[in-house]
mmCIF file of N, CA, C and O and ligand atoms in Angstrom:
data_model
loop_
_atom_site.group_PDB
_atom_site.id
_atom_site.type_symbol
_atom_site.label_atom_id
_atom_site.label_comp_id
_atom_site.label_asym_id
_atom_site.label_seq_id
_atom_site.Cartn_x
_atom_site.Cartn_y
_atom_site.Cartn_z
ATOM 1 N N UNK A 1230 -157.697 41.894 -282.233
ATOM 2 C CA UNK A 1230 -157.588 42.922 -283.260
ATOM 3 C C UNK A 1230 -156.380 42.678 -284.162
ATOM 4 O O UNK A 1230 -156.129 43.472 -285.068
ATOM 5 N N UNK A 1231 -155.404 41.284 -283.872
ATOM 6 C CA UNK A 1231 -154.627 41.420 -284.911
ATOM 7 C C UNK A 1231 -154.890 40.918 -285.812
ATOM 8 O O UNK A 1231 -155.625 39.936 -285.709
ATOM 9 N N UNK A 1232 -154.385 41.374 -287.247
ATOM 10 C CA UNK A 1232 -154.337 40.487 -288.381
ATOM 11 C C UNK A 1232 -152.686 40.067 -288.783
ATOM 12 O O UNK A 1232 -151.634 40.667 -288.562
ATOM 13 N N UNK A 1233 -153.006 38.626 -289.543
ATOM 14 C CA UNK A 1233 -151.652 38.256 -289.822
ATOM 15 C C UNK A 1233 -151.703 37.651 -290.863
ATOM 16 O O UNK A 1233 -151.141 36.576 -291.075
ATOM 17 N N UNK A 1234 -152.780 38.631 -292.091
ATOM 18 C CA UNK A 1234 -152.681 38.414 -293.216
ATOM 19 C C UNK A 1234 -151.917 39.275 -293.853
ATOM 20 O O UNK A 1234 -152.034 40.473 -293.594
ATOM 21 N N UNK A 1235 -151.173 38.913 -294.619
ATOM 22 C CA UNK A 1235 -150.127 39.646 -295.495
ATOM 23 C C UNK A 1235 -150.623 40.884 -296.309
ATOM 24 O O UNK A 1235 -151.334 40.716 -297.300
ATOM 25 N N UNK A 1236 -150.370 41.723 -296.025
ATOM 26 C CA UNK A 1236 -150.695 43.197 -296.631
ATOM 27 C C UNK A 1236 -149.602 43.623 -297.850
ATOM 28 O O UNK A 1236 -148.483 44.129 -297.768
ATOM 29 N N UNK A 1237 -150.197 43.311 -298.711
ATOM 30 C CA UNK A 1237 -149.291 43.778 -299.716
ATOM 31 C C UNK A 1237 -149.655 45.553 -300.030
ATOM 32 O O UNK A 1237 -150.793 46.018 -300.105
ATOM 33 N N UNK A 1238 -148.519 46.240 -300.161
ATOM 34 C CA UNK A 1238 -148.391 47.717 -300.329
ATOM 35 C C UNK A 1238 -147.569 47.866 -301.071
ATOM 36 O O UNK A 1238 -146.600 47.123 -301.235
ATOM 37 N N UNK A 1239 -147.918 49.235 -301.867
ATOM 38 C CA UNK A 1239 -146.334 49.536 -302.782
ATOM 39 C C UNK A 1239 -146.262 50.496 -301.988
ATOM 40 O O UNK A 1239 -147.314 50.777 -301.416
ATOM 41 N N UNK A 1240 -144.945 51.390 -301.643
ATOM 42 C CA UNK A 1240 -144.503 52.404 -301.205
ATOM 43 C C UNK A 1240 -143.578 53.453 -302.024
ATOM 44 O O UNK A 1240 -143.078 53.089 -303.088
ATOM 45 N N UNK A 1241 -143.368 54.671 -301.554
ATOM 46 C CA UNK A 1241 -141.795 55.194 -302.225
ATOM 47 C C UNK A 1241 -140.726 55.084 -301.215
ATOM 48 O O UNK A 1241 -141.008 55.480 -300.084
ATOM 49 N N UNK A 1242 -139.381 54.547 -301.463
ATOM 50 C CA UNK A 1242 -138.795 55.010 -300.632
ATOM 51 C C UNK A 1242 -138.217 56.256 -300.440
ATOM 52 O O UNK A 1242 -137.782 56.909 -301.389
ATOM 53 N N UNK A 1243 -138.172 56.694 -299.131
ATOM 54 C CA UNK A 1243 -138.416 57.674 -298.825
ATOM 55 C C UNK A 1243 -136.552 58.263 -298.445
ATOM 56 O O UNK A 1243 -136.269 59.257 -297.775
ATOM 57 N N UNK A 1244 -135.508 57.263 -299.135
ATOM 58 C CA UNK A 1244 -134.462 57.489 -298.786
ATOM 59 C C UNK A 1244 -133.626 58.122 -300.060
ATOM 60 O O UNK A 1244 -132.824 59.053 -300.124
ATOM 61 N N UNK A 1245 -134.306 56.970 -301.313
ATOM 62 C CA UNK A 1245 -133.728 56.802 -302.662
ATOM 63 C C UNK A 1245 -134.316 57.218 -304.006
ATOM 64 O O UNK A 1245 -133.873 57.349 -305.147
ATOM 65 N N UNK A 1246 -136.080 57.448 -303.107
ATOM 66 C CA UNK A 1246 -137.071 57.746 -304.314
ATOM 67 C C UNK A 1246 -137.322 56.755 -304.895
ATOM 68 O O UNK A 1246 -138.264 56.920 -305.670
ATOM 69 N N UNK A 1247 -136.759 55.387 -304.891
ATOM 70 C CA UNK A 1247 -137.481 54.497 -305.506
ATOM 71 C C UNK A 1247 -138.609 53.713 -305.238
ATOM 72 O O UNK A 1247 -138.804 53.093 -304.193
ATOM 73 N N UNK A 1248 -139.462 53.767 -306.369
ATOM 74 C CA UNK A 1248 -141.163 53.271 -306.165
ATOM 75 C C UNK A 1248 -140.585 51.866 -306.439
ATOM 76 O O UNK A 1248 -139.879 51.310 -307.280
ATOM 77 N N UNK A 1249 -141.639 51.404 -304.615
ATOM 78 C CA UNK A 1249 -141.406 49.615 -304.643
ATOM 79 C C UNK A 1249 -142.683 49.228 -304.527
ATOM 80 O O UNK A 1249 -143.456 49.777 -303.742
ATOM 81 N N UNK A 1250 -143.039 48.178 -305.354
ATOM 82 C CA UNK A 1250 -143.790 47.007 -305.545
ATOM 83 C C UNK A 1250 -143.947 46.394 -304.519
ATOM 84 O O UNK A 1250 -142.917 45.758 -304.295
ATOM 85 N N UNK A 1251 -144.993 46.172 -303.451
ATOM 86 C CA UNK A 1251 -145.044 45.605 -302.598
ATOM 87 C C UNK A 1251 -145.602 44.261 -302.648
ATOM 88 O O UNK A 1251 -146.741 44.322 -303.110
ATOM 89 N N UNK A 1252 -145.309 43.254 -302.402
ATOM 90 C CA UNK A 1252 -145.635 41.720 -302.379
ATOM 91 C C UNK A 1252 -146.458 41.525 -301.501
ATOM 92 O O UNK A 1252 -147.469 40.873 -301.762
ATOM 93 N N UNK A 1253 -146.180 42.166 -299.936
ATOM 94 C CA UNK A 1253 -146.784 41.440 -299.057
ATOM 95 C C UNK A 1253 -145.850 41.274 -298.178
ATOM 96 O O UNK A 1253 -146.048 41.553 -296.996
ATOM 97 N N UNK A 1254 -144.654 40.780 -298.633
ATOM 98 C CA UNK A 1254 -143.516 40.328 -297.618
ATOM 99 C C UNK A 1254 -142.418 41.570 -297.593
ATOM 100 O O UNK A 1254 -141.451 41.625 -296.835
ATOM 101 N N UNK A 1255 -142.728 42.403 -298.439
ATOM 102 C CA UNK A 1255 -141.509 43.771 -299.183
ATOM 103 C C UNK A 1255 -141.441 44.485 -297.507
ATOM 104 O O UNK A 1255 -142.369 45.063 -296.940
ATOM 105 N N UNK A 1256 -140.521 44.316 -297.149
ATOM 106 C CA UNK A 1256 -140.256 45.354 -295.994
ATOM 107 C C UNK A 1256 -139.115 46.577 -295.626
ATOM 108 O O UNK A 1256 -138.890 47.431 -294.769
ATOM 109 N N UNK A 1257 -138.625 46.095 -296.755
ATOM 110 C CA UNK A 1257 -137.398 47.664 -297.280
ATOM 111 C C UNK A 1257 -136.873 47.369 -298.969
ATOM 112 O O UNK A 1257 -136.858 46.343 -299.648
ATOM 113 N N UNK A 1258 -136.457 48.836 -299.258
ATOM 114 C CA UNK A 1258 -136.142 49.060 -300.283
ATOM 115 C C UNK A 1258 -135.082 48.088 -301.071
ATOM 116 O O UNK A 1258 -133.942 47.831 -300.683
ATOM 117 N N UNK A 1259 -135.684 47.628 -302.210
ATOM 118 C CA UNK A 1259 -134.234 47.005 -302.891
ATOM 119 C C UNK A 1259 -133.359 47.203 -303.239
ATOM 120 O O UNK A 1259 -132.366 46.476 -303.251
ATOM 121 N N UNK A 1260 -133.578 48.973 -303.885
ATOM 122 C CA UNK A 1260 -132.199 49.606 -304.149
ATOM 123 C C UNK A 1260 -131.062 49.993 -303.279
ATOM 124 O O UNK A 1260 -129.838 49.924 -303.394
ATOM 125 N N UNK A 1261 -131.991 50.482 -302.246
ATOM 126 C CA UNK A 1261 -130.613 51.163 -301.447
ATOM 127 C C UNK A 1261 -130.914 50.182 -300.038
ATOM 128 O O UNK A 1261 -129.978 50.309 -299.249
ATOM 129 N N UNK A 1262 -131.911 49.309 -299.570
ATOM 130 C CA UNK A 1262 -132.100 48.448 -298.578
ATOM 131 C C UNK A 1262 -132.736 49.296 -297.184
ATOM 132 O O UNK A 1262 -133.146 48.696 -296.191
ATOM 133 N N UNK A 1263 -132.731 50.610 -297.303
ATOM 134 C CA UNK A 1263 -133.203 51.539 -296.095
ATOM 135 C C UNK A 1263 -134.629 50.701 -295.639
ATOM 136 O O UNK A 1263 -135.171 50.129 -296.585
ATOM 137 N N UNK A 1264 -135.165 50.588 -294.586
ATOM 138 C CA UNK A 1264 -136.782 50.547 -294.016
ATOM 139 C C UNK A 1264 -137.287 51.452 -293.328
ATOM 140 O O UNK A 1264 -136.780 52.572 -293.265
ATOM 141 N N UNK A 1265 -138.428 51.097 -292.664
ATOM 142 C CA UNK A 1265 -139.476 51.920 -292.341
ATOM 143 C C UNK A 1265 -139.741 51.107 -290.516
ATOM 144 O O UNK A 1265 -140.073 49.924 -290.590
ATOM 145 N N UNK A 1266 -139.638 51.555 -289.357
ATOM 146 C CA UNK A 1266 -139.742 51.086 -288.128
ATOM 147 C C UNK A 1266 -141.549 51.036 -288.184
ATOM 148 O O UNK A 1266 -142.148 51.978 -287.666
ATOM 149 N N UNK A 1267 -142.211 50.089 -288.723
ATOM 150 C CA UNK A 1267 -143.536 49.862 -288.864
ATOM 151 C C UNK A 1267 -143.938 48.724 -288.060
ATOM 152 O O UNK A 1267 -145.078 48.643 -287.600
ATOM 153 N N UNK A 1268 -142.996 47.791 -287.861
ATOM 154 C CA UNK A 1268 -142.995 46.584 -286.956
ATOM 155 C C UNK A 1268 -142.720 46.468 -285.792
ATOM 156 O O UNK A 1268 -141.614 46.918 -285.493
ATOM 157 N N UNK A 1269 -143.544 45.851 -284.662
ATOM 158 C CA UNK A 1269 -142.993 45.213 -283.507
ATOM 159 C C UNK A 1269 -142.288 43.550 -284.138
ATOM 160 O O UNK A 1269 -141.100 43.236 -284.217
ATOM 161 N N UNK A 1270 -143.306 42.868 -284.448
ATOM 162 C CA UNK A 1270 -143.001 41.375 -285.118
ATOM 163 C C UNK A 1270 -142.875 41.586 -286.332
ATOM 164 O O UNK A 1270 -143.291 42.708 -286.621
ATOM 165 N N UNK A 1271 -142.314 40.763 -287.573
ATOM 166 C CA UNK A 1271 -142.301 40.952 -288.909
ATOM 167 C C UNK A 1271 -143.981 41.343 -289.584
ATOM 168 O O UNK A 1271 -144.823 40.499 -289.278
ATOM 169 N N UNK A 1272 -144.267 42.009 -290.069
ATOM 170 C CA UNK A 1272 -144.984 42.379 -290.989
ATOM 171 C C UNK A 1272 -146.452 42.870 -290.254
ATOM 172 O O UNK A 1272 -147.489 43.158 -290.852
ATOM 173 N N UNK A 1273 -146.255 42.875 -288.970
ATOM 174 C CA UNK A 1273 -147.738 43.406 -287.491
ATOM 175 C C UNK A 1273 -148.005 44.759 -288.065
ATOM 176 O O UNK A 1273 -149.164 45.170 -288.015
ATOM 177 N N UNK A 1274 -147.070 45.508 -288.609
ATOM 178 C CA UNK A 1274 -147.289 46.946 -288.449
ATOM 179 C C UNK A 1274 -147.586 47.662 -287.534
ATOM 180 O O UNK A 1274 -148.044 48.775 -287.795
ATOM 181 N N UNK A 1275 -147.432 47.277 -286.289
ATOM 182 C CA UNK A 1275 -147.731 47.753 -284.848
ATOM 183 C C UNK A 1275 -146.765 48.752 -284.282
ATOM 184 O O UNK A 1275 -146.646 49.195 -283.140
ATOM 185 N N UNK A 1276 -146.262 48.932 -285.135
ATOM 186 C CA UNK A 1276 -145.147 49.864 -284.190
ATOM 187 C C UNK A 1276 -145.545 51.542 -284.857
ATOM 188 O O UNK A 1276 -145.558 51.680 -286.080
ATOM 189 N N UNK A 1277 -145.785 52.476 -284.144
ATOM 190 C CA UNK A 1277 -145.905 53.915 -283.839
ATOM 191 C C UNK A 1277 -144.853 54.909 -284.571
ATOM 192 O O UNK A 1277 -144.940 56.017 -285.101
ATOM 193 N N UNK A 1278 -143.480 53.663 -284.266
ATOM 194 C CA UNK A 1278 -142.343 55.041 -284.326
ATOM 195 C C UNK A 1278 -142.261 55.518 -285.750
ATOM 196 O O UNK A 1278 -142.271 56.709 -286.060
ATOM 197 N N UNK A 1279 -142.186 54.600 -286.529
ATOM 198 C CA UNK A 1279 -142.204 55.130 -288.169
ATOM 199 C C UNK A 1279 -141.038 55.726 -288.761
ATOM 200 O O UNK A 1279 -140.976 56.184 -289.902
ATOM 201 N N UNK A 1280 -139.688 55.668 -287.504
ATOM 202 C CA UNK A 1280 -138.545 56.090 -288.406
ATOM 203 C C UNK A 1280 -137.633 55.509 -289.247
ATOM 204 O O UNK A 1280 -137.740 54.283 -289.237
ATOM 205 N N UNK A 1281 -136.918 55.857 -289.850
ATOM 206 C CA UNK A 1281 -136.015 55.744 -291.238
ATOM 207 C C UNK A 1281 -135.444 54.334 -290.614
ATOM 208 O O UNK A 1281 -135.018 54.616 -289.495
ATOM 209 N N UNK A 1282 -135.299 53.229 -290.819
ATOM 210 C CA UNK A 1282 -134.241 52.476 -290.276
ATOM 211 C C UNK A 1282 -133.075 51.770 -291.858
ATOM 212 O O UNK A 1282 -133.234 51.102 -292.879
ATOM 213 N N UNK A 1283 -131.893 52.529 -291.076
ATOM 214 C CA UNK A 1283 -130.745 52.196 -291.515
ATOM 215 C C UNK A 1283 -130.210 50.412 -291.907
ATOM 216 O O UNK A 1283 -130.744 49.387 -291.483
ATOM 217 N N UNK A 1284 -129.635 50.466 -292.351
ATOM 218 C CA UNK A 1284 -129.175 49.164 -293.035
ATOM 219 C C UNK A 1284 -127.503 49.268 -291.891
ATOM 220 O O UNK A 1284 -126.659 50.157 -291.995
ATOM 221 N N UNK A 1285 -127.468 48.413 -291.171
ATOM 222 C CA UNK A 1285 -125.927 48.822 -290.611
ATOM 223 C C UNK A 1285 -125.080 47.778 -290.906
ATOM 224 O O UNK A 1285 -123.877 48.036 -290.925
ATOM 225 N N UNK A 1286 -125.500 46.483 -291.175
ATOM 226 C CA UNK A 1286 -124.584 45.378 -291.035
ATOM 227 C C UNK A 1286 -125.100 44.490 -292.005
ATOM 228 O O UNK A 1286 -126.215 44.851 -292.382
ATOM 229 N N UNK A 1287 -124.655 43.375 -292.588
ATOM 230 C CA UNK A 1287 -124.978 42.020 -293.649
ATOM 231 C C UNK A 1287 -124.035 41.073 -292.930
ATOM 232 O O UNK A 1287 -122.856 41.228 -292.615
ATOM 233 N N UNK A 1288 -125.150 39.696 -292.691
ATOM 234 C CA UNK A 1288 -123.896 38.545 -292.038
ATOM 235 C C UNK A 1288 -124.417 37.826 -293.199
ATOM 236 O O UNK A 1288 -125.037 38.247 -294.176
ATOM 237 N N UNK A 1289 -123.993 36.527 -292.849
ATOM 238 C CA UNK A 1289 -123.927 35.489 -293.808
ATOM 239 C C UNK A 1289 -124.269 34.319 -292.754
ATOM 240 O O UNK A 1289 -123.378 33.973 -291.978
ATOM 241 N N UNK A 1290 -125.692 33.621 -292.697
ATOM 242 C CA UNK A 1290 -125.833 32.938 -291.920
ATOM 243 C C UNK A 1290 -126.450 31.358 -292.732
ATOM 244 O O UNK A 1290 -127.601 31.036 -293.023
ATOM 245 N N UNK A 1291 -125.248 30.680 -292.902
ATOM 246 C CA UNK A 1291 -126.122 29.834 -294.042
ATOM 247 C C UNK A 1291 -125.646 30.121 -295.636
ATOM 248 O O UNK A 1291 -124.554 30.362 -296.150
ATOM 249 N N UNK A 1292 -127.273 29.946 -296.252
ATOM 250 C CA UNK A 1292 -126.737 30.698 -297.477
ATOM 251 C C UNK A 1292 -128.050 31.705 -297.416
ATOM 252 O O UNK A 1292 -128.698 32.098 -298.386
ATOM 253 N N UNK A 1293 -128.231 31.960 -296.285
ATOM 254 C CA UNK A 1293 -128.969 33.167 -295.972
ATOM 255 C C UNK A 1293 -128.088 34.417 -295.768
ATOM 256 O O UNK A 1293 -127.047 34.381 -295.112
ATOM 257 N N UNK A 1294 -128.703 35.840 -296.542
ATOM 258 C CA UNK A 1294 -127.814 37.065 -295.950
ATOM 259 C C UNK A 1294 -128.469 37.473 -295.068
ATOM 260 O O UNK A 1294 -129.634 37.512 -295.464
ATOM 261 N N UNK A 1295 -128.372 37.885 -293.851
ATOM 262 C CA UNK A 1295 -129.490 38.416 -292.696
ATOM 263 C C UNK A 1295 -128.722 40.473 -292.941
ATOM 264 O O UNK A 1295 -127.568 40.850 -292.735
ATOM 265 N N UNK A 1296 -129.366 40.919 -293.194
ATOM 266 C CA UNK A 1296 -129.298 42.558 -292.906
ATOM 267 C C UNK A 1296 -130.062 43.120 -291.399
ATOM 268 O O UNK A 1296 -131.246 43.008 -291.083
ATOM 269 N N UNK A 1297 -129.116 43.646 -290.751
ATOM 270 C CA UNK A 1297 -129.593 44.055 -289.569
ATOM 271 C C UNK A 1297 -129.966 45.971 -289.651
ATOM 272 O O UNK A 1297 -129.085 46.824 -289.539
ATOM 273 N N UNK A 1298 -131.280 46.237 -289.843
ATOM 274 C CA UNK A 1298 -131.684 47.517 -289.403
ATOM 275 C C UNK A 1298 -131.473 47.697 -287.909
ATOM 276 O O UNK A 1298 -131.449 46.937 -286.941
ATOM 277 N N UNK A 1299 -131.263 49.623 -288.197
ATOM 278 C CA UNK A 1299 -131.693 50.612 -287.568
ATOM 279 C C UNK A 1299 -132.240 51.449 -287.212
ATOM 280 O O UNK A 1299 -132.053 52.451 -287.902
ATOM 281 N N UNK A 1300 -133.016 51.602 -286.249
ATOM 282 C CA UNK A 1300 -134.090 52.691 -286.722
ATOM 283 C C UNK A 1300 -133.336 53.972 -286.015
ATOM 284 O O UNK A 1300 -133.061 53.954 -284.816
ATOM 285 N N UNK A 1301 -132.978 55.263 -287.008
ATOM 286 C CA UNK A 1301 -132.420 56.103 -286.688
ATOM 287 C C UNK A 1301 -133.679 57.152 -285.806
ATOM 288 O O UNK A 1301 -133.573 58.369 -285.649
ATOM 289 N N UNK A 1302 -134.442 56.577 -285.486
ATOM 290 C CA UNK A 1302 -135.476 57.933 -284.789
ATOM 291 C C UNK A 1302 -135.402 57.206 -283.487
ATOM 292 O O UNK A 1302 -135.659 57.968 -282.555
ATOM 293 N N UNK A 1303 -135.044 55.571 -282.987
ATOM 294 C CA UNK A 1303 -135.660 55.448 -281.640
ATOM 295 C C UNK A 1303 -134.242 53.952 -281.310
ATOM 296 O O UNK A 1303 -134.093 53.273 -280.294
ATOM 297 N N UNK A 1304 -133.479 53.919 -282.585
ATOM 298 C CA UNK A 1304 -132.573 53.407 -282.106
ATOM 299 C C UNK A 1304 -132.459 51.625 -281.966
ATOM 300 O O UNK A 1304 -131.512 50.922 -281.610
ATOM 301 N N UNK A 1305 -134.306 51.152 -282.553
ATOM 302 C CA UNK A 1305 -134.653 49.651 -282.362
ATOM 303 C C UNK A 1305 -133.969 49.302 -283.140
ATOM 304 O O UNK A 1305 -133.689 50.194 -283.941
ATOM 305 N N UNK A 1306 -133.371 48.071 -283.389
ATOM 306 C CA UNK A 1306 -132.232 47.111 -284.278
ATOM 307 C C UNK A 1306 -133.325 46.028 -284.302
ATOM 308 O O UNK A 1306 -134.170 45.757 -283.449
ATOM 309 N N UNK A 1307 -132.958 45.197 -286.133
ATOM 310 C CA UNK A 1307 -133.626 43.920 -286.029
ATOM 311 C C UNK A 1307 -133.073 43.328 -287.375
ATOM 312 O O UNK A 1307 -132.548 43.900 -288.330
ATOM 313 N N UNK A 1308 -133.375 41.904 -287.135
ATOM 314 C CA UNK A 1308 -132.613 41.116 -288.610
ATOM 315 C C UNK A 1308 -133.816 40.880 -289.800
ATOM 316 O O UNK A 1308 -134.847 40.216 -289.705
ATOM 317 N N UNK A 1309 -133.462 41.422 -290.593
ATOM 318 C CA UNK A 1309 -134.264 40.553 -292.225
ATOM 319 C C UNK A 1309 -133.287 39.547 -293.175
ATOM 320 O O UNK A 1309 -132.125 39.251 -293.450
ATOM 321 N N UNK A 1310 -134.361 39.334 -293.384
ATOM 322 C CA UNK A 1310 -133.569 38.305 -294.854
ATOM 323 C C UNK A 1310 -133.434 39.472 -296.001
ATOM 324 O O UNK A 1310 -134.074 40.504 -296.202
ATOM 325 N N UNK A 1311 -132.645 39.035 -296.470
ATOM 326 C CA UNK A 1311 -132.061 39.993 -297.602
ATOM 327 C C UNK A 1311 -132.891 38.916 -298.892
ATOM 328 O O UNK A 1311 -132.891 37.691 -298.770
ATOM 329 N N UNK A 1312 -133.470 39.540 -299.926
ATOM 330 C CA UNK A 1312 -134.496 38.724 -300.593
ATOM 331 C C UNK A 1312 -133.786 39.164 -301.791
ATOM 332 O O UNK A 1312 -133.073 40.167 -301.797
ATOM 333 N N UNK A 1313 -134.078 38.041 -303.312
ATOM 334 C CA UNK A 1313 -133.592 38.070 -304.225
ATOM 335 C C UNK A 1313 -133.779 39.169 -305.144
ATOM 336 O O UNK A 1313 -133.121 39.208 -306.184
ATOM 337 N N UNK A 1314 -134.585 40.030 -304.864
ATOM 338 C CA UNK A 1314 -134.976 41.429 -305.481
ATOM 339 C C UNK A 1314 -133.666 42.481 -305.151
ATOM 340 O O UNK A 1314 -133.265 43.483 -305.744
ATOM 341 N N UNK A 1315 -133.287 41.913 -304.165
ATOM 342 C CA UNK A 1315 -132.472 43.282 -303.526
ATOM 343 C C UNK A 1315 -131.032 43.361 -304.563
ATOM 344 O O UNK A 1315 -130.458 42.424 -305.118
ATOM 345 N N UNK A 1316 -130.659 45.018 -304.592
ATOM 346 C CA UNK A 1316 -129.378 45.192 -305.465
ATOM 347 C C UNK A 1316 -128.481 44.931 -304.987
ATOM 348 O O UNK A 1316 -128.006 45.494 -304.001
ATOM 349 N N UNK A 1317 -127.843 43.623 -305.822
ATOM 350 C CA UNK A 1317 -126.225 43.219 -305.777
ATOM 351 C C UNK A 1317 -125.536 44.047 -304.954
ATOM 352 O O UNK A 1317 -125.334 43.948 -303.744
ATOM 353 N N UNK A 1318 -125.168 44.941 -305.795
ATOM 354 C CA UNK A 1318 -124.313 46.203 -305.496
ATOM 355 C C UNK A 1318 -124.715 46.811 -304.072
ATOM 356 O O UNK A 1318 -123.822 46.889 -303.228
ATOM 357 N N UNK A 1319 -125.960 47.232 -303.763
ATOM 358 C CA UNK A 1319 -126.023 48.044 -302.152
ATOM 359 C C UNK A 1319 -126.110 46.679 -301.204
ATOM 360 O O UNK A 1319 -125.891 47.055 -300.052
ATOM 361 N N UNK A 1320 -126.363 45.118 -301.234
ATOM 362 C CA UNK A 1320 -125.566 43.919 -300.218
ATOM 363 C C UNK A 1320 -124.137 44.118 -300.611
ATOM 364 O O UNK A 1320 -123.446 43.880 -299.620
ATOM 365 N N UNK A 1321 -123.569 44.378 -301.402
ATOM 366 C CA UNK A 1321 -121.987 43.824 -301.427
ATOM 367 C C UNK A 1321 -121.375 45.182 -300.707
ATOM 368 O O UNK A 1321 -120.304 45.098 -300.107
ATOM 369 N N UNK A 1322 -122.301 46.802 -300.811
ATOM 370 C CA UNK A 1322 -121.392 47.775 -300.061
ATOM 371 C C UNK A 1322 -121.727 47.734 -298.446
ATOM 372 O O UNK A 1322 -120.898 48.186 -297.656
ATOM 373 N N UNK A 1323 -122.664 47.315 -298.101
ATOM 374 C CA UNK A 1323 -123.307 46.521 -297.029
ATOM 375 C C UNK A 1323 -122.528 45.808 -296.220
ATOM 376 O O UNK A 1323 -122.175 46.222 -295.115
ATOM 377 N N UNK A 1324 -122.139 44.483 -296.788
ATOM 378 C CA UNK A 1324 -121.158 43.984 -296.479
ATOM 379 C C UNK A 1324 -119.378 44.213 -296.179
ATOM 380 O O UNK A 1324 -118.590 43.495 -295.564
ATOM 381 N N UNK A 1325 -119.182 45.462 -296.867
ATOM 382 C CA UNK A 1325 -117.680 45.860 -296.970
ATOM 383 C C UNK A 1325 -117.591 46.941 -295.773
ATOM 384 O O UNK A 1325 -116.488 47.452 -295.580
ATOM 385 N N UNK A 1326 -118.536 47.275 -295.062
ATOM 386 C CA UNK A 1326 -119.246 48.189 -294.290
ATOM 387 C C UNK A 1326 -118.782 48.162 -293.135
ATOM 388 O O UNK A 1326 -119.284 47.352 -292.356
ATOM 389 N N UNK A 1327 -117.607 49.097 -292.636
ATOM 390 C CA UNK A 1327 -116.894 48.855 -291.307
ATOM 391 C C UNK A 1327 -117.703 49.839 -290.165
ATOM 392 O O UNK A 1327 -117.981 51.036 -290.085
ATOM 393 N N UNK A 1328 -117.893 48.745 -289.417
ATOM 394 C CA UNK A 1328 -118.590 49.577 -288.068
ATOM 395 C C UNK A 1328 -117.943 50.297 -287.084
ATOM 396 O O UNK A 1328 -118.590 50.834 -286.185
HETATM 397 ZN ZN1 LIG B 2015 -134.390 53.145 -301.320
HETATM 398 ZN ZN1 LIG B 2016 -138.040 53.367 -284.309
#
């Protein structure tokens, strides 16, 4: 029953109000970077919980930025790539971001 064809969706976010364009690969907001706990694996949509997940951390792995969510309803953590859509400004406050 799985599929692991790319589902492209637009959504609103539901943090910032901003309407996103979904590609297929779009898995959080560009403006403010918030997601959606929709995943067990990247892009399965298998996961139930459906809460808000937080943006908590930006490393620098490479010349990759990895952003690590939170999901504030159940507490799961996980890494994305930070993609060239995303705003300058909410990676750089991201990054200045003391835990
Ligand atoms: Zn947003
Ligand atoms: Zn969750």
């Amino acid at each position: 029953m799985k599929r692991f064809t790319r589902t492209p969706e637009d959504f609103t976010c539901s943090q910032c109000g901003t309407f996103v364009v979904g590609d297929g690969y779009t898995n959080h907001c560009p403006s403010c970077l918030w997601s959606k706990h929709v995943d067990i694996n990247p892009g399965d949509r298998a996961a139930t919980c459906g809460g808000a997940m937080e943006p908590i951390r930006l490393t620098l792995k490479g010349h990759d930025h990895i952003i690590t969510h939170r999901c504030t309803t159940c507490g799961h953590e996980r890494n994305i790539h930070a993609r060239d859509t995303d705003s300058t400004k909410a990676l750089l406050i991201l990054s200045t971001r003391v835990q």
